[in-house]
Coordinates of C-alpha atoms in Angstrom, one line a residue:
M1091 CA 48.1 27.8 58.9
T1092 CA 48.2 26.8 55.1
G1093 CA 45.6 24.1 55.7
T1094 CA 43.7 26.4 57.6
S1095 CA 43.7 29.4 55.5
S1096 CA 42.9 26.9 52.3
G1097 CA 39.6 24.9 54.1
S1098 CA 38.5 28.4 54.8
G1099 CA 38.5 29.7 51.4
T1100 CA 37.1 26.3 50.9
D1101 CA 34.4 27.1 52.7
S1102 CA 33.9 30.8 51.8
A1103 CA 33.3 29.0 47.8
S1104 CA 30.7 27.2 48.9
K1105 CA 28.8 29.8 51.1
E1106 CA 29.2 32.4 48.2
D1107 CA 27.8 28.9 45.9
L1108 CA 25.3 28.3 47.6
A1109 CA 24.0 32.1 48.0
Y1110 CA 24.0 32.5 44.5
H1111 CA 22.1 29.7 43.8
D1112 CA 19.9 30.0 46.6
D1113 CA 16.0 29.1 45.7
P1114 CA 13.8 32.0 44.2
G1115 CA 11.0 31.1 45.3
A1116 CA 8.0 29.3 43.4
S1117 CA 8.1 29.9 39.8
P1118 CA 5.5 31.9 38.3
T1119 CA 4.4 29.1 36.2
Y1120 CA 4.1 26.6 39.5
I1121 CA 0.4 25.9 40.0
D1122 CA -0.1 25.6 44.2
N1123 CA -3.5 23.8 44.2
P1124 CA -3.2 20.1 43.9
K1125 CA -6.4 19.6 41.5
L1126 CA -6.0 22.8 39.5
R1127 CA -2.4 21.2 38.7
F1128 CA -3.2 17.7 37.8
E1129 CA -5.9 19.4 35.5
A1130 CA -2.8 21.3 33.5
S1131 CA -1.3 17.7 33.6
R1132 CA -4.0 16.5 31.2
A1133 CA -5.1 19.7 29.6
L1134 CA -1.6 19.3 28.6
V1135 CA -1.5 15.8 27.7
W1136 CA -4.8 16.1 25.3
G1137 CA -2.9 19.1 24.2
L1138 CA 0.0 16.9 23.3
V1139 CA -2.3 13.7 21.6
I1140 CA -4.2 16.5 19.3
G1141 CA -1.4 18.2 18.3
L1142 CA 0.3 14.8 17.4
L1143 CA -2.9 13.8 15.5
W1144 CA -2.4 17.3 13.4
L1145 CA 1.4 16.5 12.9
M1146 CA -0.2 12.8 11.3
V1147 CA -2.3 14.7 9.0
H1148 CA -0.2 16.7 7.4
I1149 CA 2.4 14.0 7.3
S1150 CA -0.2 11.1 5.9
Q1151 CA 0.8 11.3 2.7
S1152 CA 4.3 11.0 3.4
L1153 CA 3.4 8.2 5.8
L1154 CA 1.8 5.9 2.7
V1155 CA 4.7 6.4 0.6
I1156 CA 6.5 4.8 3.4
F1157 CA 3.7 2.4 3.8
G1158 CA 4.1 1.4 -0.1
A1159 CA 7.6 1.2 0.0
M1160 CA 7.1 -1.6 2.9
V1161 CA 5.0 -3.5 0.5
F1162 CA 7.5 -3.5 -1.8
G1163 CA 10.5 -4.7 0.5
C1164 CA 7.8 -7.0 1.8
M1165 CA 8.0 -8.1 -1.7
V1166 CA 11.3 -8.2 -2.6
D1167 CA 11.7 -10.7 0.8
G1168 CA 9.0 -13.0 -0.1
G1169 CA 11.1 -13.8 -3.2
S1170 CA 14.5 -13.8 -0.9
R1171 CA 12.4 -16.7 1.3
L1172 CA 12.0 -18.6 -1.9
L1173 CA 15.1 -18.2 -2.8
A1174 CA 16.5 -19.0 0.3
K1175 CA 14.8 -23.0 -0.5
A1176 CA 17.3 -23.6 -3.0
L1177 CA 20.0 -20.9 -2.7
P1178 CA 21.5 -20.9 1.1
I1179 CA 23.5 -17.5 0.2
P1180 CA 23.5 -14.3 2.2
R1181 CA 20.3 -12.6 2.5
S1182 CA 21.7 -9.5 0.5
L1183 CA 22.6 -11.7 -2.4
R1184 CA 19.4 -13.2 -2.8
V1185 CA 17.6 -9.5 -2.4
A1186 CA 20.4 -8.7 -5.3
I1187 CA 19.4 -11.4 -7.4
V1188 CA 15.6 -10.5 -7.0
L1189 CA 16.2 -7.1 -8.1
V1190 CA 17.9 -7.9 -11.1
L1191 CA 15.2 -10.7 -12.2
V1192 CA 12.5 -8.2 -11.8
T1193 CA 14.7 -5.8 -13.7
A1194 CA 15.5 -7.6 -16.5
F1195 CA 11.6 -8.8 -16.7
F1196 CA 11.3 -4.9 -16.8
I1197 CA 13.7 -4.4 -19.9
W1198 CA 12.5 -7.5 -21.8
L1199 CA 8.9 -6.1 -21.4
G1200 CA 9.9 -3.3 -22.7
Y1201 CA 12.1 -3.9 -25.5
L1202 CA 10.6 -7.4 -26.7
A1203 CA 6.9 -6.0 -26.1
G1204 CA 7.7 -2.6 -25.6
S1205 CA 7.2 -1.6 -29.7
Q1206 CA 3.7 -3.6 -29.9
I1207 CA 2.1 -2.5 -26.6
S1208 CA 3.6 1.8 -27.7
Q1209 CA 1.4 0.9 -31.1
Q1210 CA -1.7 -0.1 -29.5
A1211 CA -1.7 2.8 -27.0
A1212 CA -1.2 5.0 -29.3
Q1213 CA -4.4 3.9 -30.7
F1214 CA -6.1 3.0 -27.8
P1215 CA -7.5 6.5 -26.4
A1216 CA -8.7 7.2 -30.0
I1217 CA -11.0 4.0 -29.7
I1218 CA -11.8 4.7 -25.9
N1219 CA -13.4 8.2 -26.7
E1220 CA -15.5 6.6 -30.4
Q1221 CA -17.4 4.1 -28.4
L1222 CA -17.6 6.5 -25.1
G1223 CA -19.5 8.7 -28.1
R1224 CA -21.3 6.4 -30.1
A1225 CA -22.2 4.6 -26.2
I1226 CA -23.3 8.7 -25.4
A1227 CA -25.2 9.0 -28.4
F1228 CA -27.5 5.9 -28.2
L1229 CA -28.1 7.1 -24.2
Q1230 CA -29.1 10.3 -25.8
S1231 CA -31.6 8.6 -28.5
K1232 CA -33.3 7.4 -25.3
G1233 CA -34.2 10.4 -23.3
F1234 CA -31.1 10.8 -21.6
A1235 CA -29.9 13.4 -21.1
I1236 CA -25.7 13.1 -20.8
R1237 CA -23.1 14.8 -22.4
T1238 CA -19.2 14.1 -23.4
A1239 CA -18.3 16.9 -21.2
D1240 CA -19.6 15.3 -18.4
I1241 CA -18.3 12.0 -18.9
Q1242 CA -14.6 13.6 -19.5
S1243 CA -14.9 15.7 -16.4
F1244 CA -16.0 12.4 -14.3
A1245 CA -12.8 10.7 -15.6
A1246 CA -10.5 13.5 -15.2
S1247 CA -11.7 13.8 -11.2
V1248 CA -11.5 9.9 -10.8
A1249 CA -8.0 9.9 -12.6
S1250 CA -6.5 12.7 -10.7
G1251 CA -8.2 12.0 -7.5
V1252 CA -8.5 14.5 -4.5
G1253 CA -5.6 12.9 -2.5
T1254 CA -3.0 15.4 -1.0
V1255 CA -0.3 12.1 -2.0
T1256 CA -1.4 14.0 -6.0
R1257 CA -1.2 17.4 -5.3
A1258 CA 2.1 17.5 -2.3
I1259 CA 4.0 14.7 -4.3
G1260 CA 2.3 13.8 -7.8
G1261 CA 2.0 17.6 -8.9
I1262 CA 5.6 18.4 -7.9
F1263 CA 7.9 15.7 -9.4
G1264 CA 5.4 13.9 -10.9
G1265 CA 3.8 9.8 -10.4
L1266 CA 7.1 8.6 -11.6
T1267 CA 9.3 10.3 -9.0
T1268 CA 6.7 9.2 -5.9
L1269 CA 7.0 5.5 -7.5
V1270 CA 11.1 5.7 -7.7
L1271 CA 11.2 6.9 -3.9
I1272 CA 8.8 3.4 -3.1
I1273 CA 11.5 1.0 -4.6
I1274 CA 14.5 3.0 -3.1
I1275 CA 13.2 3.4 0.3
G1276 CA 11.5 -0.2 0.0
I1277 CA 15.4 -1.6 -1.6
Y1278 CA 16.5 -0.5 2.0
F1279 CA 14.0 -2.3 3.7
A1280 CA 14.3 -5.4 1.8
I1281 CA 18.2 -5.5 2.4
D1282 CA 17.7 -5.2 6.4
P1283 CA 14.5 -5.0 8.0
R1284 CA 15.2 -6.1 11.3
I1285 CA 17.3 -2.7 11.7
Y1286 CA 14.4 -0.8 11.1
E1287 CA 12.2 -3.3 13.5
R1288 CA 15.0 -2.7 16.5
G1289 CA 14.6 1.0 16.1
V1290 CA 10.9 0.8 16.5
A1291 CA 10.9 -1.9 19.2
W1292 CA 13.4 0.6 21.1
M1293 CA 10.5 3.3 21.3
V1294 CA 8.0 0.9 22.7
P1295 CA 7.8 0.2 26.4
A1296 CA 10.2 -3.0 27.4
K1297 CA 7.4 -4.9 28.8
H1298 CA 5.2 -4.7 25.7
R1299 CA 7.7 -5.4 22.8
G1300 CA 7.3 -9.2 23.1
A1301 CA 3.7 -8.8 21.4
F1302 CA 5.4 -5.3 19.5
Y1303 CA 7.3 -8.8 17.4
D1304 CA 4.6 -10.9 18.0
T1305 CA 2.3 -8.8 16.2
L1306 CA 4.9 -7.4 13.7
S1307 CA 5.9 -11.2 12.6
H1308 CA 2.2 -12.2 12.3
Q1309 CA 1.7 -8.6 10.4
A1310 CA 4.7 -9.6 7.9
Y1311 CA 3.7 -12.6 7.3
T1312 CA 0.6 -12.2 6.3
L1313 CA 1.5 -9.2 4.3
R1314 CA 4.2 -11.2 2.2
R1315 CA 1.4 -13.6 1.3
L1316 CA -1.0 -11.3 0.6
M1317 CA 1.8 -9.8 -1.9
A1318 CA 2.8 -13.2 -3.3
G1319 CA -1.5 -14.1 -3.8
R1320 CA -1.6 -10.5 -5.3
L1321 CA 1.1 -11.2 -8.2
V1322 CA -0.1 -14.8 -9.0
G1323 CA -4.1 -13.0 -9.3
M1324 CA -2.1 -10.5 -11.8
A1325 CA 0.0 -12.4 -13.9
F1326 CA -3.3 -15.5 -14.5
E1327 CA -5.4 -12.6 -15.3
G1328 CA -2.8 -10.4 -17.5
F1329 CA -1.7 -13.9 -19.7
F1330 CA -5.3 -15.4 -19.6
T1331 CA -6.7 -12.2 -20.6
W1332 CA -4.4 -11.7 -23.5
V1333 CA -4.8 -15.7 -24.8
M1334 CA -8.2 -15.2 -24.8
L1335 CA -8.5 -12.0 -26.6
A1336 CA -5.7 -13.1 -29.4
F1337 CA -6.4 -16.9 -30.0
G1338 CA -9.7 -17.6 -27.8
G1339 CA -12.1 -16.3 -30.5
M1340 CA -10.8 -18.4 -33.5
L1341 CA -12.3 -21.2 -31.8
I1342 CA -15.8 -19.6 -32.7
G1343 CA -15.0 -18.2 -36.4
I1344 CA -14.3 -14.4 -34.0
D1345 CA -11.6 -12.3 -35.0
P1346 CA -8.9 -11.4 -32.9
V1347 CA -9.7 -8.5 -30.4
P1348 CA -7.6 -5.6 -30.9
M1349 CA -5.2 -4.4 -28.9
A1350 CA -5.2 -7.7 -26.9
A1351 CA -1.8 -7.8 -25.9
L1352 CA -2.6 -3.9 -24.5
L1353 CA -5.4 -5.1 -22.7
G1354 CA -3.8 -8.3 -20.9
L1355 CA -1.4 -5.7 -19.8
L1356 CA -3.7 -3.6 -17.9
T1357 CA -5.8 -6.2 -16.4
G1358 CA -2.8 -7.6 -15.3
L1359 CA -1.7 -3.9 -13.7
L1360 CA -5.0 -3.1 -12.6
A1361 CA -5.7 -6.5 -10.7
F1362 CA -3.2 -5.3 -8.4
I1363 CA -6.2 -3.1 -7.2
P1364 CA -9.2 -5.8 -6.4
N1365 CA -12.7 -4.7 -7.2
I1366 CA -12.0 -1.4 -8.5
G1367 CA -8.9 -2.4 -10.7
A1368 CA -11.4 -5.4 -12.6
I1369 CA -14.6 -3.2 -13.1
I1370 CA -11.9 -0.6 -14.8
S1371 CA -10.0 -3.3 -16.9
G1372 CA -13.3 -5.2 -17.8
V1373 CA -15.0 -1.3 -18.9
L1374 CA -11.8 -1.0 -21.2
M1375 CA -12.1 -4.4 -22.4
V1376 CA -16.1 -4.2 -23.6
L1377 CA -15.2 -0.9 -25.0
V1378 CA -12.4 -2.5 -27.4
G1379 CA -14.4 -4.8 -28.4
F1380 CA -17.5 -3.3 -29.2
S1381 CA -14.9 -1.3 -31.9
G1382 CA -14.9 -4.6 -33.7
G1383 CA -18.9 -5.3 -34.0
T1384 CA -21.4 -6.8 -31.6
D1385 CA -19.6 -10.1 -32.0
M1386 CA -16.9 -9.2 -30.7
G1387 CA -18.3 -7.2 -27.9
L1388 CA -20.2 -10.2 -26.4
Y1389 CA -17.2 -12.5 -27.1
T1390 CA -15.1 -9.6 -24.8
I1391 CA -17.5 -9.6 -21.9
F1392 CA -17.7 -13.4 -21.7
V1393 CA -14.0 -13.3 -21.5
Y1394 CA -14.4 -11.0 -19.0
F1395 CA -16.5 -12.7 -17.0
L1396 CA -14.9 -15.9 -17.0
V1397 CA -11.5 -14.5 -16.1
Q1398 CA -12.8 -12.5 -13.0
N1399 CA -15.4 -15.5 -12.1
F1400 CA -12.0 -18.3 -12.3
D1401 CA -10.1 -15.2 -10.5
G1402 CA -12.8 -14.9 -7.6
Y1403 CA -14.2 -17.9 -6.6
V1404 CA -10.9 -19.9 -7.2
L1405 CA -7.5 -17.9 -7.0
V1406 CA -9.0 -16.0 -4.0
P1407 CA -10.6 -18.0 -1.8
L1408 CA -7.5 -19.9 -2.2
I1409 CA -5.1 -17.3 -1.7
A1410 CA -7.7 -15.7 1.4
K1411 CA -6.8 -18.9 3.4
K1412 CA -3.1 -18.7 3.1
T1413 CA -3.6 -15.1 4.2
V1414 CA -6.4 -12.6 6.1
D1415 CA -10.1 -13.0 4.6
L1416 CA -11.4 -9.8 4.3
A1417 CA -15.1 -9.0 3.4
P1418 CA -15.8 -7.4 0.0
A1419 CA -18.0 -4.6 0.9
L1420 CA -15.1 -3.8 3.9
V1421 CA -12.4 -3.4 1.0
L1422 CA -14.7 -1.5 -1.4
S1423 CA -14.9 0.9 1.5
A1424 CA -11.7 1.0 2.7
Q1425 CA -11.1 1.8 -1.3
L1426 CA -13.3 4.7 -1.4
I1427 CA -12.0 6.1 1.5
F1428 CA -8.6 6.0 0.8
G1429 CA -9.2 6.8 -2.8
V1430 CA -11.2 10.3 -1.7
L1431 CA -8.2 10.8 1.1
F1432 CA -5.0 10.5 -1.3
G1433 CA -5.8 9.1 -4.6
I1434 CA -4.7 6.8 -6.8
L1435 CA -2.0 5.7 -4.1
G1436 CA -4.2 5.3 -1.3
L1437 CA -6.6 3.3 -3.6
A1438 CA -3.9 0.8 -4.3
L1439 CA -2.9 0.6 -0.9
A1440 CA -6.2 0.7 1.3
D1441 CA -6.0 -3.5 0.8
P1442 CA -2.4 -4.4 2.5
L1443 CA -3.7 -1.4 5.0
L1444 CA -6.7 -2.9 6.1
A1445 CA -5.0 -6.8 6.4
M1446 CA -2.5 -4.8 8.5
I1447 CA -4.8 -3.2 10.7
K1448 CA -7.3 -6.7 11.0
V1449 CA -3.8 -8.4 12.0
A1450 CA -3.4 -6.0 14.9
L1451 CA -6.6 -6.1 16.1
E1452 CA -6.5 -9.8 16.3
R1453 CA -2.9 -10.4 17.6
R1454 CA -4.4 -8.0 20.3
S1455 CA -7.2 -9.9 21.3
A1456 CA -5.2 -13.2 21.0
L1457 CA -2.5 -11.6 23.5
R1458 CA -5.5 -10.6 25.9
K1459 CA -7.0 -13.7 25.8
G1460 CA -3.5 -15.3 26.7
E1461 CA -3.9 -17.8 23.4
V1462 CA -0.5 -17.0 22.6
E1463 CA 3.1 -16.4 24.1
P1464 CA 4.4 -12.8 22.9
V1465 CA 7.4 -13.9 21.4
T1466 CA 11.2 -12.1 20.9
A1467 CA 13.1 -10.3 18.6
P1468 CA 13.1 -13.0 15.0
E1469 CA 16.1 -13.2 13.2
P1470 CA 16.7 -12.3 9.9
A1471 CA 16.2 -15.0 7.2

């Protein structure tokens, strides 16, 4: 009797549960018509795609900062790989050595050369304004309707840019904060990049992960070579410009160009931005040169073309053969677009971003043609 009552109690409880969870009927959101249901599903997918694009537009400035951190991390990673050929020590120690060396270089630059460069930098705006005033007066004497305010307005718009990064990040915390963010995130990327690679690969369908790792490995290799070549070009242009401006003119009886060290430093830094950086540094160099007379101004024009021709016809082709060859017009177009959209940060990162897009398209084409086999997850170097 006990077992029977227990069993009947269980059966009654089950019936009550079934009654409680009885199907309430069709949902008011359910669409009976299969065609309408299919169209509604497709509309939902398109809505999600549009929403994703909208989200990417609104967080594009943060994505660009993250990409800048990846570029910096790739540069540190390239230095650690060079050290690995001579020092068989753990990767974290090699990354630490690279960061210490870079920090020591900037400390040396600040303490040993900082006093001279800071004095030159204080005089630099006055010389540029004076030379611009002379150039405007000359153009006005030739009938050109141009004013100093027009030049200053144009220069201010170029310097500030109209990009969302400059407004959203630079306007609130300043450009220094953006740089610090890039450096900190880049260091985390450089210490152990495989964590982030596996995290992204986890979100990729399993059948496409081999292609993902293949593309990623080629992009990382290309970016390391591209940044190494860029650093070599920056060092060459900055050092050679300083030597030629400070000492080269003595061979033909011309006094040293004022602010040679500052002009060399600016030329080296602006060399990170292809095409546009060379134009800006050349204009500054020539303006300072003509402040010392016609002969000095013509000599600075000679130095500018000598440095840029050697860099363009010797260094850049050698570097391009080792990395990715980008058409100059394509690079300049990308710089203009990213400069308008994101300001100075977009201008600086347009070249590496364009290179990554090109590598991704090339690897996708090669994989679809069956020319290469996809690789598995790479091991840390």
